[in-house]
Short mmCIF file of C-alpha atoms (C1' of nucleotides) in Angstrom, two decimals:
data_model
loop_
_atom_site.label_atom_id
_atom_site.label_comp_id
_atom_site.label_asym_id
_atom_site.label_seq_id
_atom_site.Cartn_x
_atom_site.Cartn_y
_atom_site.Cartn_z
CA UNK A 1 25.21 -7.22 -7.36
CA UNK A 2 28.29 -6.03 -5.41
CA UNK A 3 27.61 -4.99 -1.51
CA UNK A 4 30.76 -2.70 -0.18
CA UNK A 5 30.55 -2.35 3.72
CA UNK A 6 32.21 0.98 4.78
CA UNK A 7 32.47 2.35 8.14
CA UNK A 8 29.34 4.88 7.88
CA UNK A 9 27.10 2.76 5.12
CA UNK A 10 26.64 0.49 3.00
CA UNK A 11 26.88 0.45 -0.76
CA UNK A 12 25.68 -1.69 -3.53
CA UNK A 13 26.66 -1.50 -6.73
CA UNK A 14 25.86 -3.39 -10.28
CA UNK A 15 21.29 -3.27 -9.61
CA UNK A 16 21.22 0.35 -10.24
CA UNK A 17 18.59 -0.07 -13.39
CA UNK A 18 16.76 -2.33 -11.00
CA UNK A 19 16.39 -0.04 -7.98
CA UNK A 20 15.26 3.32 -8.35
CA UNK A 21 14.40 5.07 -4.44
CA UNK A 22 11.77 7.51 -5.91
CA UNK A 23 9.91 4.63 -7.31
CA UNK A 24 10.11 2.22 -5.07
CA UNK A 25 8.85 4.51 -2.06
CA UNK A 26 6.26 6.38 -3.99
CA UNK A 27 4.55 3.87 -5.97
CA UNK A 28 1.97 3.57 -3.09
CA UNK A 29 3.26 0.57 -1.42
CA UNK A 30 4.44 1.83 1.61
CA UNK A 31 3.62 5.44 3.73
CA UNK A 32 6.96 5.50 5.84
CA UNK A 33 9.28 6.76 3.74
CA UNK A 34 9.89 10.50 3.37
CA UNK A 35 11.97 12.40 0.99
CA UNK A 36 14.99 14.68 2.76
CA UNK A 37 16.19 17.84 1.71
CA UNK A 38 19.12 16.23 -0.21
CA UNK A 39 17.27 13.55 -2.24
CA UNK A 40 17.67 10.94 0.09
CA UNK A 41 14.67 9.28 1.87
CA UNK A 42 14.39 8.10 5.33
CA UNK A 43 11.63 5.44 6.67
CA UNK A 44 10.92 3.39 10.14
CA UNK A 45 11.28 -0.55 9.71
CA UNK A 46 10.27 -2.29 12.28
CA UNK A 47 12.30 -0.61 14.72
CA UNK A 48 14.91 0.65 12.53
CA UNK A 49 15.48 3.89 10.85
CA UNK A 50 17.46 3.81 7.56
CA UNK A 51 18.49 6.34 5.13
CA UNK A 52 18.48 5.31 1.20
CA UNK A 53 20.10 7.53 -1.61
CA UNK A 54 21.72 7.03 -4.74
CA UNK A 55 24.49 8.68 -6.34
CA UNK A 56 26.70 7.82 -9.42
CA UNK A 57 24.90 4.38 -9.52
CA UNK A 58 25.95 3.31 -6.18
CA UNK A 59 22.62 2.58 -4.00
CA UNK A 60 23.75 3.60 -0.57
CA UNK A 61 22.04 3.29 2.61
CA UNK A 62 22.85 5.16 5.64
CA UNK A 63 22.00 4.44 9.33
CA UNK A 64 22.80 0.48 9.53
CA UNK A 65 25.01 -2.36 9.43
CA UNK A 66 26.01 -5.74 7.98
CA UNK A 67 24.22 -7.60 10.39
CA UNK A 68 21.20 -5.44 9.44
CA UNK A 69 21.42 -5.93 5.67
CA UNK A 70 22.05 -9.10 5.87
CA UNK A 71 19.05 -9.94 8.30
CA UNK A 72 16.92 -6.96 7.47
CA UNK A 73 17.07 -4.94 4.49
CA UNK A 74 18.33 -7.66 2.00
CA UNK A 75 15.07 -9.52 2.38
CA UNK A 76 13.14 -5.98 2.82
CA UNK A 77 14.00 -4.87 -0.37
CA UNK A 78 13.69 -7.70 -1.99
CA UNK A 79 17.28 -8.13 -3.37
CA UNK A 80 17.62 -11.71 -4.19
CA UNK A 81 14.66 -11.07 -6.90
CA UNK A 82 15.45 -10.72 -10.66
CA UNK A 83 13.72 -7.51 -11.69
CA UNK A 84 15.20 -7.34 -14.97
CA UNK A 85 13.80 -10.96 -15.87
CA UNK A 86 10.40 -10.07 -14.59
CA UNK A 87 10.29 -7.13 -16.68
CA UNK A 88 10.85 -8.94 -19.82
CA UNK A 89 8.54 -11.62 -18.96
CA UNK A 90 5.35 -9.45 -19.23
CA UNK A 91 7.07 -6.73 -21.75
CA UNK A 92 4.83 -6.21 -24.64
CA UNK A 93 3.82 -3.25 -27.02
CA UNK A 94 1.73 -1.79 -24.31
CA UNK A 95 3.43 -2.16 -21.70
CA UNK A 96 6.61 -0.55 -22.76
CA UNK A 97 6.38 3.21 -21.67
CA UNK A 98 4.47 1.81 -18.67
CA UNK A 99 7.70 -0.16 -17.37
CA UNK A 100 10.22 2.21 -18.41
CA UNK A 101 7.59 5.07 -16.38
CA UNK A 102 8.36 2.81 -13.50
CA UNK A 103 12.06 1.06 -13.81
CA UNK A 104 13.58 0.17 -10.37
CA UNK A 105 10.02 -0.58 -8.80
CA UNK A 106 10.58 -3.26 -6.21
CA UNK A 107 7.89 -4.71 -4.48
CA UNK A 108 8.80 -4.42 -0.64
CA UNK A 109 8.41 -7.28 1.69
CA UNK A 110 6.95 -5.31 4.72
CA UNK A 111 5.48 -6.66 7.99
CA UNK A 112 2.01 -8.28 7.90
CA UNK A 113 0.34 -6.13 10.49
CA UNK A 114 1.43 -2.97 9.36
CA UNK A 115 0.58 -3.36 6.06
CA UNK A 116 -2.81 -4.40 7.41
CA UNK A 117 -3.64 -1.44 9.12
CA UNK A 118 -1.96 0.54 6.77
CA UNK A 119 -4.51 -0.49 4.11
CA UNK A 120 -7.46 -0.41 6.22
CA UNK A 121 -6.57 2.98 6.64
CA UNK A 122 -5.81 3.43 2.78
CA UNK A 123 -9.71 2.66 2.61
CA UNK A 124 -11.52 5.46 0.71
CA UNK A 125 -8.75 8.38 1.83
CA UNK A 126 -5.52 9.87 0.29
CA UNK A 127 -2.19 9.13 0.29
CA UNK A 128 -1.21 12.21 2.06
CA UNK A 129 -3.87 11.46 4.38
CA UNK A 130 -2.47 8.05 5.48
CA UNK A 131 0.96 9.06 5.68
CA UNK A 132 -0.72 11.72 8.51
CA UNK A 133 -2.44 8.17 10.30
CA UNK A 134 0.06 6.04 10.59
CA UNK A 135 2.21 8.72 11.92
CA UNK A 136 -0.19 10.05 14.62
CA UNK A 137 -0.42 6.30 15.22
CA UNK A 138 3.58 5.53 15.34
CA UNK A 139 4.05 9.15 17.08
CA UNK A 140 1.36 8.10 20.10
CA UNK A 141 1.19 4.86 20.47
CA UNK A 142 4.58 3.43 19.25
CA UNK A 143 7.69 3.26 20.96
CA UNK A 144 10.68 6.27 20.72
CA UNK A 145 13.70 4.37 18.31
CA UNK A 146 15.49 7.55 18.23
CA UNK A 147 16.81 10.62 16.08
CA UNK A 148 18.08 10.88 12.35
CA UNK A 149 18.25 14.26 11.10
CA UNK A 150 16.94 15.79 14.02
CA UNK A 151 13.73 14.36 13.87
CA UNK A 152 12.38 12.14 16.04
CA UNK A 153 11.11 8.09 14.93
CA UNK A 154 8.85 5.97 16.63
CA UNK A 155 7.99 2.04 15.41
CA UNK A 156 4.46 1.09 14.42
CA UNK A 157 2.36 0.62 17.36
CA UNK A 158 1.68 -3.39 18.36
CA UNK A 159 -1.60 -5.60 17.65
CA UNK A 160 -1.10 -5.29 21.80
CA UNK A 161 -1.09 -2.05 21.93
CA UNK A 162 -3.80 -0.99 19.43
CA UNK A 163 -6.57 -3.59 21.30
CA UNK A 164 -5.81 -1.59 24.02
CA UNK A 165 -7.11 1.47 23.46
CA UNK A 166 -10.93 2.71 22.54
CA UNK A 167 -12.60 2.98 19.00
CA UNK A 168 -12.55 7.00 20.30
CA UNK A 169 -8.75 7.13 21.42
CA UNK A 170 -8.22 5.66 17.46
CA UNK A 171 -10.78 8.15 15.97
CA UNK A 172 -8.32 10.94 17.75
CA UNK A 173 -6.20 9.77 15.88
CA UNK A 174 -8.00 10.70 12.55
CA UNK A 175 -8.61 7.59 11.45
CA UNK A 176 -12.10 8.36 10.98
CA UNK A 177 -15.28 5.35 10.42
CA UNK A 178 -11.62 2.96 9.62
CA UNK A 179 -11.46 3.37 13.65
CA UNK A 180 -13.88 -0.08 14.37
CA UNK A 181 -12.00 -1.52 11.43
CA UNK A 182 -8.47 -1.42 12.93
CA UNK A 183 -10.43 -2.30 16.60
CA UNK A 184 -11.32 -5.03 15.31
CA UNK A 185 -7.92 -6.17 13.25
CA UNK A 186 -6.23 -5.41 16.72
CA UNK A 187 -8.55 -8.19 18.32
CA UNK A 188 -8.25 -10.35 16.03
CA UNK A 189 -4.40 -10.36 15.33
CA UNK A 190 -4.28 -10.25 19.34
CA UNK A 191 -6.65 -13.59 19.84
CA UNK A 192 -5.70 -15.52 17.37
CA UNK A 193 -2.02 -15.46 18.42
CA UNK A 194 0.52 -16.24 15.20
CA UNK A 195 -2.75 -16.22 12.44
CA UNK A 196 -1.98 -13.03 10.80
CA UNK A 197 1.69 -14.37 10.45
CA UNK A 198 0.90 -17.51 8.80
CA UNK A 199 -0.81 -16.86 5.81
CA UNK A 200 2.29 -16.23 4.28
CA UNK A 201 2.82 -19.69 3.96
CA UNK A 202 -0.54 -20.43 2.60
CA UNK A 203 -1.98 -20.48 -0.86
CA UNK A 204 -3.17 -16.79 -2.70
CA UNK A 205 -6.67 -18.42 -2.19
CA UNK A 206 -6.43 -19.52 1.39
CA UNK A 207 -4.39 -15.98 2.67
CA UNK A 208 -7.52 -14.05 0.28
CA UNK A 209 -10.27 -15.63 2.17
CA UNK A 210 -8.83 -15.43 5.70
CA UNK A 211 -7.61 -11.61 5.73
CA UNK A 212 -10.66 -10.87 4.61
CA UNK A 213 -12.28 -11.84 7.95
CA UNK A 214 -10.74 -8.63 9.65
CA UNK A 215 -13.63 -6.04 8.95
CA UNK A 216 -12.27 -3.32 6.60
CA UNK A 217 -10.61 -5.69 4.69
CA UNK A 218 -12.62 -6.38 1.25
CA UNK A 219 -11.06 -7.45 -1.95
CA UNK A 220 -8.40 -4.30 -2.69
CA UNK A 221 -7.17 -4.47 0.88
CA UNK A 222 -7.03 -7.91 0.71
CA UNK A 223 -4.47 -8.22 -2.44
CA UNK A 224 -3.09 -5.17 -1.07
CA UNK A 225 -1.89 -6.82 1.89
CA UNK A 226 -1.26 -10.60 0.09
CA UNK A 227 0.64 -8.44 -2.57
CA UNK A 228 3.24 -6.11 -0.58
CA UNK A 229 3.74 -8.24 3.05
CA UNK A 230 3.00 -12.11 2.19
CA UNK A 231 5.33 -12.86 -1.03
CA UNK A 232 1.60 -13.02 -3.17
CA UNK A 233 2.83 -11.94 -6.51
CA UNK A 234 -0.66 -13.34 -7.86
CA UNK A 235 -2.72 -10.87 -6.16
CA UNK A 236 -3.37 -8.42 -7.97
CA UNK A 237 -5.39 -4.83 -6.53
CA UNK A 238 -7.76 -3.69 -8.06
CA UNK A 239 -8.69 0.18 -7.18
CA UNK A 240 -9.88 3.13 -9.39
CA UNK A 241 -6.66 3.36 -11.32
CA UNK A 242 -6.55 0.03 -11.87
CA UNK A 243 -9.89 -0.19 -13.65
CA UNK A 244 -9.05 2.85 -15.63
CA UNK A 245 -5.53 1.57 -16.49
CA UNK A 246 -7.01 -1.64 -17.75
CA UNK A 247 -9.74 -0.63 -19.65
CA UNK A 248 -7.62 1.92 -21.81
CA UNK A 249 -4.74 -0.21 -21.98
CA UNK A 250 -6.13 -3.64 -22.59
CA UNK A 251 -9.67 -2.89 -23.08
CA UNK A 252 -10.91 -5.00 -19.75
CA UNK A 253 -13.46 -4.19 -17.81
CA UNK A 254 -16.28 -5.22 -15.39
CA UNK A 255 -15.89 -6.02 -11.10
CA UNK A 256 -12.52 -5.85 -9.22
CA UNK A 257 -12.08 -9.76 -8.83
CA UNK A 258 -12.97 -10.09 -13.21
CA UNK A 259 -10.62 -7.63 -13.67
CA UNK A 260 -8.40 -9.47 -11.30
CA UNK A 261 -8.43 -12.63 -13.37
CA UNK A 262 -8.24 -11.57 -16.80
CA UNK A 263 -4.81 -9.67 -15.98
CA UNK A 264 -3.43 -13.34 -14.56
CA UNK A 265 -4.35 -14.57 -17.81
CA UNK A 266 -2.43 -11.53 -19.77
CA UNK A 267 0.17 -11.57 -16.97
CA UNK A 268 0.65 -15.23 -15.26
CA UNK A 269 2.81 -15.36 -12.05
CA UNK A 270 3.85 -11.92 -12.61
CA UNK A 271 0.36 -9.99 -11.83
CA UNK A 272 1.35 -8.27 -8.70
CA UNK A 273 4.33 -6.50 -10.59
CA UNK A 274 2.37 -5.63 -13.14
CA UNK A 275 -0.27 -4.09 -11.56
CA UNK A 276 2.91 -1.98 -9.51
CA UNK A 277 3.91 -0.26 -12.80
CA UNK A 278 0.48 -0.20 -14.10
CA UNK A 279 -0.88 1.75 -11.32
CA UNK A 280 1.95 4.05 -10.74
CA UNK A 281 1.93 5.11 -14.22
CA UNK A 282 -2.30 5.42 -14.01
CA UNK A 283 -1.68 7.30 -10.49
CA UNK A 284 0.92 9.95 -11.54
CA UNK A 285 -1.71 11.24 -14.22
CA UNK A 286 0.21 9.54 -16.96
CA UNK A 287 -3.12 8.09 -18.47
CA UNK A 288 -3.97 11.78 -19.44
CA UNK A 289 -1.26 12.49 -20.89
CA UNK A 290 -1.73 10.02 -23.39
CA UNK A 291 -5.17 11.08 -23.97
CA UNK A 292 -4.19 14.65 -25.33
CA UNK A 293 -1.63 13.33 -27.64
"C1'" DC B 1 -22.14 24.49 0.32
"C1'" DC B 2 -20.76 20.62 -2.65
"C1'" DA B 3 -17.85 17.03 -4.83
"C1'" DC B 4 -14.85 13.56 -4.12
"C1'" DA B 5 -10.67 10.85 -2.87
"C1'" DG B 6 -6.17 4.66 -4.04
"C1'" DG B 7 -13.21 0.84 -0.35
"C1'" DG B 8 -16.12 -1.65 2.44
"C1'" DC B 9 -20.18 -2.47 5.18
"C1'" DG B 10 -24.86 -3.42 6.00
"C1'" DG B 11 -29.59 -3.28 4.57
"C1'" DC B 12 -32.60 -4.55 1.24
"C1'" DA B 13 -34.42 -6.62 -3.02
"C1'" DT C 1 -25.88 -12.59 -5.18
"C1'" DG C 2 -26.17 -7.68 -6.51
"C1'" DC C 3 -26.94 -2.91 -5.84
"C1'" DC C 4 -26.76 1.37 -3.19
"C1'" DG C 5 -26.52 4.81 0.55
"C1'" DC C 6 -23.44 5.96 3.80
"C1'" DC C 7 -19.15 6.80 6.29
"C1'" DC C 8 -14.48 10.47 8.73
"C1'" DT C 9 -11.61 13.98 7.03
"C1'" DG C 10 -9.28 17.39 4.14
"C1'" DT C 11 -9.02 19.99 -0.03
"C1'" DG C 12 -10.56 22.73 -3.97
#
DNA sequence: CCACAGGGCGGCA
DNA sequence: TGCCGCCCTGTG
Protein backbone atom coordinates (compact mmCIF):
# COMPACT_ATOMS: atom_id res chain seq x y z
CA UNK A 1 0.00 0.00 0.00
CA UNK A 2 1.37 3.34 -1.28
CA UNK A 3 -0.28 6.68 0.43
CA UNK A 4 0.52 9.92 -1.97
CA UNK A 5 -0.34 13.22 -0.02
CA UNK A 6 -1.29 15.97 -2.56
CA UNK A 7 -2.37 19.38 -1.82
CA UNK A 8 -6.34 18.73 -2.19
CA UNK A 9 -6.38 14.73 -1.11
CA UNK A 10 -5.04 11.97 -0.46
CA UNK A 11 -4.37 8.91 -2.56
CA UNK A 12 -3.60 5.34 -1.99
CA UNK A 13 -2.59 3.14 -4.31
CA UNK A 14 -1.58 -0.83 -4.52
CA UNK A 15 -5.23 -2.15 -2.02
CA UNK A 16 -7.50 -1.44 -4.82
CA UNK A 17 -8.87 -5.33 -4.93
CA UNK A 18 -9.13 -4.90 -1.21
CA UNK A 19 -11.22 -1.72 -0.99
CA UNK A 20 -14.17 -1.33 -2.96
CA UNK A 21 -16.40 2.19 -1.65
CA UNK A 22 -19.78 0.71 -2.84
CA UNK A 23 -19.21 -2.26 -0.70
CA UNK A 24 -17.80 -1.15 2.07
CA UNK A 25 -20.57 1.64 2.71
CA UNK A 26 -23.51 -0.41 1.66
CA UNK A 27 -22.99 -3.66 3.16
CA UNK A 28 -25.12 -2.45 6.16
CA UNK A 29 -22.43 -1.57 8.50
CA UNK A 30 -22.70 1.91 8.68
CA UNK A 31 -25.86 4.60 7.72
CA UNK A 32 -23.60 7.80 7.19
CA UNK A 33 -22.37 7.46 4.07
CA UNK A 34 -24.22 8.72 0.99
CA UNK A 35 -23.55 8.28 -2.61
CA UNK A 36 -22.89 11.84 -4.70
CA UNK A 37 -23.86 12.58 -8.03
CA UNK A 38 -20.37 11.64 -9.38
CA UNK A 39 -19.84 8.22 -7.71
CA UNK A 40 -18.16 9.42 -4.86
CA UNK A 41 -19.62 9.06 -1.30
CA UNK A 42 -19.50 11.41 1.50
CA UNK A 43 -20.09 10.43 5.40
CA UNK A 44 -19.74 12.31 9.02
CA UNK A 45 -16.93 10.73 11.33
CA UNK A 46 -16.90 11.84 14.40
CA UNK A 47 -16.71 15.32 13.56
CA UNK A 48 -15.25 15.04 10.25
CA UNK A 49 -16.66 15.02 6.83
CA UNK A 50 -14.70 13.07 4.17
CA UNK A 51 -15.23 12.37 0.62
CA UNK A 52 -14.11 8.71 -0.78
CA UNK A 53 -13.94 7.83 -4.60
CA UNK A 54 -12.01 5.72 -6.73
CA UNK A 55 -10.74 6.13 -10.07
CA UNK A 56 -8.14 4.19 -12.20
CA UNK A 57 -7.33 2.13 -9.01
CA UNK A 58 -6.24 4.99 -6.99
CA UNK A 59 -8.59 5.16 -3.70
CA UNK A 60 -8.79 8.86 -3.12
CA UNK A 61 -10.28 10.68 -0.36
CA UNK A 62 -11.21 14.22 -0.42
CA UNK A 63 -11.84 16.69 2.46
CA UNK A 64 -8.74 15.80 4.92
CA UNK A 65 -5.24 15.65 5.75
CA UNK A 66 -2.17 13.67 6.81
CA UNK A 67 -2.65 14.28 10.26
CA UNK A 68 -6.21 12.97 9.73
CA UNK A 69 -5.28 9.74 7.94
CA UNK A 70 -2.82 9.06 9.92
CA UNK A 71 -4.87 9.53 13.27
CA UNK A 72 -8.29 8.98 11.80
CA UNK A 73 -9.09 7.26 8.75
CA UNK A 74 -6.11 4.76 8.67
CA UNK A 75 -7.47 3.05 11.74
CA UNK A 76 -11.24 3.85 10.48
CA UNK A 77 -10.90 1.93 7.59
CA UNK A 78 -9.16 -0.55 8.82
CA UNK A 79 -5.97 -0.34 6.63
CA UNK A 80 -3.35 -2.13 8.50
CA UNK A 81 -5.69 -5.42 8.04
CA UNK A 82 -4.85 -8.11 5.40
CA UNK A 83 -8.09 -8.57 3.47
CA UNK A 84 -6.67 -10.63 0.88
CA UNK A 85 -5.34 -13.25 3.57
CA UNK A 86 -8.66 -13.30 5.30
CA UNK A 87 -10.36 -14.06 2.21
CA UNK A 88 -8.40 -17.09 1.50
CA UNK A 89 -8.58 -18.28 4.94
CA UNK A 90 -12.35 -19.09 4.85
CA UNK A 91 -12.46 -19.52 0.78
CA UNK A 92 -14.15 -22.70 -0.04
CA UNK A 93 -16.51 -24.06 -2.86
CA UNK A 94 -19.37 -22.17 -1.39
CA UNK A 95 -18.14 -19.40 -0.57
CA UNK A 96 -16.60 -18.38 -3.80
CA UNK A 97 -19.29 -16.25 -5.69
CA UNK A 98 -20.22 -15.03 -2.19
CA UNK A 99 -16.66 -13.28 -1.71
CA UNK A 100 -16.11 -12.26 -5.13
CA UNK A 101 -20.18 -10.67 -4.73
CA UNK A 102 -18.50 -8.72 -2.01
CA UNK A 103 -14.53 -8.03 -2.77
CA UNK A 104 -13.22 -4.83 -1.05
CA UNK A 105 -15.65 -5.29 2.05
CA UNK A 106 -13.84 -3.83 5.01
CA UNK A 107 -15.18 -4.03 8.24
CA UNK A 108 -15.13 -0.34 9.66
CA UNK A 109 -13.90 0.44 13.08
CA UNK A 110 -16.63 3.06 14.05
CA UNK A 111 -17.29 4.69 17.45
CA UNK A 112 -18.90 2.59 20.21
CA UNK A 113 -21.85 4.79 20.92
CA UNK A 114 -22.89 5.43 17.60
CA UNK A 115 -22.90 2.17 16.52
CA UNK A 116 -24.99 1.51 19.61
CA UNK A 117 -27.70 3.63 18.89
CA UNK A 118 -27.39 3.06 15.45
CA UNK A 119 -28.37 -0.60 15.97
CA UNK A 120 -30.93 -0.06 18.49
CA UNK A 121 -32.45 1.87 15.94
CA UNK A 122 -31.69 -0.88 13.19
CA UNK A 123 -34.16 -2.95 15.53
CA UNK A 124 -37.09 -4.31 13.46
CA UNK A 125 -36.96 -1.17 10.70
CA UNK A 126 -35.24 -0.58 7.28
CA UNK A 127 -32.23 0.57 6.16
CA UNK A 128 -33.64 3.55 4.51
CA UNK A 129 -35.48 4.09 7.57
CA UNK A 130 -32.39 4.41 9.83
CA UNK A 131 -30.42 6.38 7.56
CA UNK A 132 -33.73 8.96 8.07
CA UNK A 133 -33.01 8.49 12.31
CA UNK A 134 -29.78 9.04 12.72
CA UNK A 135 -30.00 12.00 10.54
CA UNK A 136 -33.00 13.71 12.24
CA UNK A 137 -30.88 12.79 15.26
CA UNK A 138 -27.34 14.32 13.90
CA UNK A 139 -29.48 17.24 12.11
CA UNK A 140 -31.24 18.27 15.76
CA UNK A 141 -29.36 17.36 18.28
CA UNK A 142 -25.72 17.27 16.96
CA UNK A 143 -23.43 19.95 16.48
CA UNK A 144 -23.02 22.07 12.82
CA UNK A 145 -19.22 20.67 11.37
CA UNK A 146 -19.86 22.47 8.26
CA UNK A 147 -20.53 22.31 4.35
CA UNK A 148 -19.28 19.82 1.55
CA UNK A 149 -21.14 20.03 -1.53
CA UNK A 150 -23.46 22.46 -0.39
CA UNK A 151 -24.99 20.47 2.08
CA UNK A 152 -24.88 20.94 5.43
CA UNK A 153 -23.15 18.06 8.25
CA UNK A 154 -23.74 17.78 11.73
CA UNK A 155 -21.77 15.01 14.20
CA UNK A 156 -23.75 12.36 16.04
CA UNK A 157 -25.41 13.77 18.96
CA UNK A 158 -23.51 12.91 22.60
CA UNK A 159 -24.53 10.16 25.34
CA UNK A 160 -24.84 13.94 27.11
CA UNK A 161 -26.90 15.19 24.93
CA UNK A 162 -29.35 12.33 24.19
CA UNK A 163 -30.04 11.81 28.33
CA UNK A 164 -31.05 15.10 28.04
CA UNK A 165 -33.92 15.16 26.26
CA UNK A 166 -37.52 13.22 26.77
CA UNK A 167 -38.54 9.65 25.51
CA UNK A 168 -41.20 12.17 23.40
CA UNK A 169 -38.51 14.76 22.06
CA UNK A 170 -36.70 11.15 20.70
CA UNK A 171 -40.05 9.70 19.43
CA UNK A 172 -40.16 13.21 17.26
CA UNK A 173 -37.57 12.13 16.03
CA UNK A 174 -39.14 8.91 14.48
CA UNK A 175 -37.50 6.65 16.33
CA UNK A 176 -40.60 5.05 17.25
CA UNK A 177 -41.06 2.18 20.57
CA UNK A 178 -36.65 2.21 20.01
CA UNK A 179 -37.27 5.79 21.81
CA UNK A 180 -37.02 4.17 25.76
CA UNK A 181 -34.32 1.99 24.25
CA UNK A 182 -31.87 4.78 23.27
CA UNK A 183 -33.24 6.71 26.80
CA UNK A 184 -32.05 4.29 28.43
CA UNK A 185 -28.48 3.61 26.45
CA UNK A 186 -28.08 7.49 26.96
CA UNK A 187 -28.29 6.87 30.86
CA UNK A 188 -26.41 4.32 30.99
CA UNK A 189 -23.38 5.36 28.74
CA UNK A 190 -23.84 8.79 30.75
CA UNK A 191 -23.60 7.04 34.48
CA UNK A 192 -21.36 4.70 34.03
CA UNK A 193 -18.70 7.15 32.76
CA UNK A 194 -15.88 5.26 30.33
CA UNK A 195 -18.07 1.58 30.43
CA UNK A 196 -19.29 1.65 26.98
CA UNK A 197 -15.60 2.44 25.92
CA UNK A 198 -14.02 -0.38 27.59
CA UNK A 199 -15.38 -3.37 26.38
CA UNK A 200 -13.23 -3.12 23.61
CA UNK A 201 -10.59 -4.38 25.57
CA UNK A 202 -12.53 -7.19 26.98
CA UNK A 203 -13.18 -10.71 25.86
CA UNK A 204 -16.21 -11.45 22.91
CA UNK A 205 -17.91 -13.08 26.02
CA UNK A 206 -17.46 -10.37 28.57
CA UNK A 207 -18.29 -7.19 25.83
CA UNK A 208 -21.62 -9.84 24.74
CA UNK A 209 -22.95 -9.97 28.19
CA UNK A 210 -22.40 -6.34 29.24
CA UNK A 211 -23.89 -4.46 26.02
CA UNK A 212 -26.56 -6.43 26.40
CA UNK A 213 -27.59 -4.66 29.64
CA UNK A 214 -28.64 -1.46 27.59
CA UNK A 215 -32.41 -2.35 26.84
CA UNK A 216 -32.81 -2.78 23.04
CA UNK A 217 -29.81 -4.52 22.84
CA UNK A 218 -30.50 -8.48 22.45
CA UNK A 219 -28.24 -10.88 20.72
CA UNK A 220 -28.12 -9.26 16.85
CA UNK A 221 -27.50 -5.82 18.28
CA UNK A 222 -25.19 -7.11 20.50
CA UNK A 223 -22.66 -8.78 17.78
CA UNK A 224 -23.69 -5.98 15.73
CA UNK A 225 -22.09 -3.57 17.88
CA UNK A 226 -19.00 -6.14 19.21
CA UNK A 227 -18.60 -6.80 15.38
CA UNK A 228 -18.32 -3.22 13.56
CA UNK A 229 -17.02 -0.72 16.74
CA UNK A 230 -15.03 -3.12 19.30
CA UNK A 231 -12.40 -5.08 16.96
CA UNK A 232 -14.89 -8.50 17.74
CA UNK A 233 -14.23 -10.40 14.61
CA UNK A 234 -15.85 -13.50 16.55
CA UNK A 235 -19.20 -12.08 16.76
CA UNK A 236 -21.03 -13.00 14.42
CA UNK A 237 -25.02 -11.38 13.70
CA UNK A 238 -27.37 -13.27 13.24
CA UNK A 239 -30.63 -11.56 11.50
CA UNK A 240 -33.14 -12.88 8.86
CA UNK A 241 -30.60 -13.05 6.09
CA UNK A 242 -28.34 -14.63 8.05
CA UNK A 243 -30.54 -17.61 8.87
CA UNK A 244 -31.58 -17.84 5.30
CA UNK A 245 -27.98 -17.52 4.01
CA UNK A 246 -26.93 -20.33 6.27
CA UNK A 247 -29.43 -22.71 5.89
CA UNK A 248 -29.16 -22.73 1.93
CA UNK A 249 -25.59 -22.40 1.91
CA UNK A 250 -24.41 -24.70 4.63
CA UNK A 251 -27.53 -26.34 5.57
CA UNK A 252 -27.55 -24.83 9.42
CA UNK A 253 -30.24 -23.99 11.14
CA UNK A 254 -32.03 -23.53 14.52
CA UNK A 255 -31.75 -20.05 17.18
CA UNK A 256 -29.50 -17.01 16.43
CA UNK A 257 -26.74 -17.86 19.12
CA UNK A 258 -26.68 -22.02 17.44
CA UNK A 259 -26.38 -20.54 14.34
CA UNK A 260 -23.81 -18.28 15.80
CA UNK A 261 -21.59 -21.13 16.89
CA UNK A 262 -21.70 -23.54 14.23
CA UNK A 263 -20.37 -20.74 11.68
CA UNK A 264 -17.17 -20.26 14.30
CA UNK A 265 -16.70 -23.79 13.86
CA UNK A 266 -16.92 -23.56 9.78
CA UNK A 267 -15.24 -20.14 10.04
CA UNK A 268 -12.77 -19.79 13.25
CA UNK A 269 -11.42 -16.24 14.01
CA UNK A 270 -12.73 -15.06 10.83
CA UNK A 271 -16.72 -15.21 11.61
CA UNK A 272 -17.42 -11.56 11.62
CA UNK A 273 -16.04 -11.26 7.94
CA UNK A 274 -17.78 -13.92 6.92
CA UNK A 275 -20.96 -13.17 7.99
CA UNK A 276 -20.12 -9.37 6.09
CA UNK A 277 -20.05 -11.09 2.65
CA UNK A 278 -22.55 -13.61 3.58
CA UNK A 279 -25.16 -11.17 4.39
CA UNK A 280 -24.52 -8.68 1.74
CA UNK A 281 -24.79 -11.23 -0.84
CA UNK A 282 -28.25 -12.73 1.11
CA UNK A 283 -29.38 -8.87 1.40
CA UNK A 284 -28.95 -7.72 -2.25
CA UNK A 285 -31.45 -10.61 -3.30
CA UNK A 286 -28.58 -12.69 -4.53
CA UNK A 287 -30.03 -15.87 -2.72
CA UNK A 288 -32.90 -15.74 -5.37
CA UNK A 289 -31.10 -15.56 -7.97
CA UNK A 290 -29.59 -18.71 -7.37
CA UNK A 291 -32.82 -20.28 -6.74
CA UNK A 292 -34.18 -19.74 -10.40
CA UNK A 293 -31.10 -21.06 -11.98
C1' DC B 1 -57.20 -2.43 5.30
C1' DC B 2 -53.35 -5.69 5.71
C1' DA B 3 -48.59 -7.54 5.59
C1' DC B 4 -44.18 -6.91 6.91
C1' DA B 5 -39.42 -5.05 7.42
C1' DG B 6 -31.92 -6.30 8.86
C1' DG B 7 -35.32 -7.53 16.91
C1' DG B 8 -36.31 -7.30 21.53
C1' DC B 9 -39.22 -7.02 25.54
C1' DG B 10 -42.30 -8.64 28.92
C1' DG B 11 -45.84 -11.77 30.35
C1' DC B 12 -46.94 -16.28 30.92
C1' DA B 13 -46.50 -21.34 30.94
C1' DT C 1 -35.94 -21.63 29.75
C1' DG C 2 -39.11 -21.15 25.78
C1' DC C 3 -42.80 -19.23 23.23
C1' DC C 4 -45.69 -15.44 21.61
C1' DG C 5 -48.13 -11.00 21.13
C1' DC C 6 -46.89 -6.58 20.58
C1' DC C 7 -44.45 -2.40 19.24
C1' DC C 8 -43.49 2.90 15.75
C1' DT C 9 -43.31 3.93 11.01
C1' DG C 10 -43.34 3.70 5.98
C1' DT C 11 -44.28 1.23 1.83
C1' DG C 12 -46.73 -1.74 -1.42
Amino acid sequence: MKVNYKKDKIEIEGIVEEFEPKHIFECGQCFRWNLEKDGSYTGVVKNRILNVSKKNDIIILKNTNKEDFLNIWFDYFDLNRNYKKIKSEILDDKLKDILEFGKGIRILNQDEWETTISFIISANNRILMIKRVIDNLSRNYGKYIGMYNDKKYYSFPSPEKLNSLSENELRLMKTGFRAKYIKNAAEMVTRKEGWLYKLKEQSYDCAFEEIKKIKGVGDKVGNCVLLFSMNKYEAFPVDIWMKRIMEKVYNINGKPDEIRKKSEKIFGPYSGFAQQYLFYYASQGKLKENKRK
